[in-house]
mmCIF file of C-alpha atoms in Angstrom:
data_model
loop_
_atom_site.group_PDB
_atom_site.id
_atom_site.type_symbol
_atom_site.label_atom_id
_atom_site.label_comp_id
_atom_site.label_asym_id
_atom_site.label_seq_id
_atom_site.Cartn_x
_atom_site.Cartn_y
_atom_site.Cartn_z
ATOM 1 C CA MET S 219 8.356 -10.306 -7.230
ATOM 2 C CA SER S 220 4.741 -11.644 -7.068
ATOM 3 C CA SER S 221 1.290 -9.395 -6.207
ATOM 4 C CA LEU S 222 0.707 -10.991 -3.275
ATOM 5 C CA GLU S 223 4.485 -10.232 -2.225
ATOM 6 C CA LYS S 224 3.887 -6.953 -3.180
ATOM 7 C CA GLU S 225 0.334 -6.655 -1.203
ATOM 8 C CA ARG S 226 2.096 -7.682 2.004
ATOM 9 C CA GLN S 227 4.950 -5.142 1.658
ATOM 10 C CA ASP S 228 1.788 -1.967 1.142
ATOM 11 C CA PHE S 229 -0.110 -3.064 4.104
ATOM 12 C CA LEU S 230 3.283 -3.874 6.723
ATOM 13 C CA SER S 231 4.563 -0.238 5.507
ATOM 14 C CA THR S 232 0.829 0.902 6.483
ATOM 15 C CA ILE S 233 1.197 -1.056 9.742
ATOM 16 C CA GLU S 234 4.444 0.887 10.509
ATOM 17 C CA ALA S 235 3.133 4.456 9.658
ATOM 18 C CA LEU S 236 0.031 3.664 11.851
ATOM 19 C CA ASN S 237 1.994 2.999 14.522
ATOM 20 C CA GLU S 238 4.453 5.763 13.765
ATOM 21 C CA ALA S 239 1.399 8.402 14.045
ATOM 22 C CA HIS S 240 -0.101 6.949 17.238
ATOM 23 C CA SER S 241 3.387 7.525 18.693
ATOM 24 C CA PHE S 242 3.185 10.978 17.123
ATOM 25 C CA ASP S 243 -0.575 11.655 18.569
ATOM 26 C CA ARG S 244 0.666 10.394 22.555
ATOM 27 C CA ILE S 245 3.346 12.728 22.405
ATOM 28 C CA ILE S 246 1.383 15.174 20.952
ATOM 29 C CA TRP S 247 -1.731 15.120 22.132
ATOM 30 C CA LYS S 248 -1.104 13.520 25.577
ATOM 31 C CA PRO S 249 0.091 16.486 27.418
ATOM 32 C CA ARG S 250 -1.711 19.633 25.724
ATOM 33 C CA CYS S 251 -4.909 16.799 27.406
ATOM 34 C CA LYS S 252 -3.540 17.170 30.722
ATOM 35 C CA ARG S 253 -3.519 20.730 29.726
ATOM 36 C CA ARG S 254 -7.001 21.250 28.748
ATOM 37 C CA THR S 255 -5.449 22.541 25.735
ATOM 38 C CA PHE S 256 -7.620 21.294 22.747
ATOM 39 C CA ARG S 257 -5.727 23.256 19.879
ATOM 40 C CA LEU S 258 -3.867 22.058 16.359
ATOM 41 C CA ILE S 259 -0.850 22.590 15.889
#
């Protein structure tokens, strides 16, 4: 695997992780924001 391919792979898995984190945030934070509870889990 060339270094360019490796970089692209890393980039894609980073994007994937960010997307997962984003949907996690949506699930966790939106209901809490509506109830006006700004506590960390």
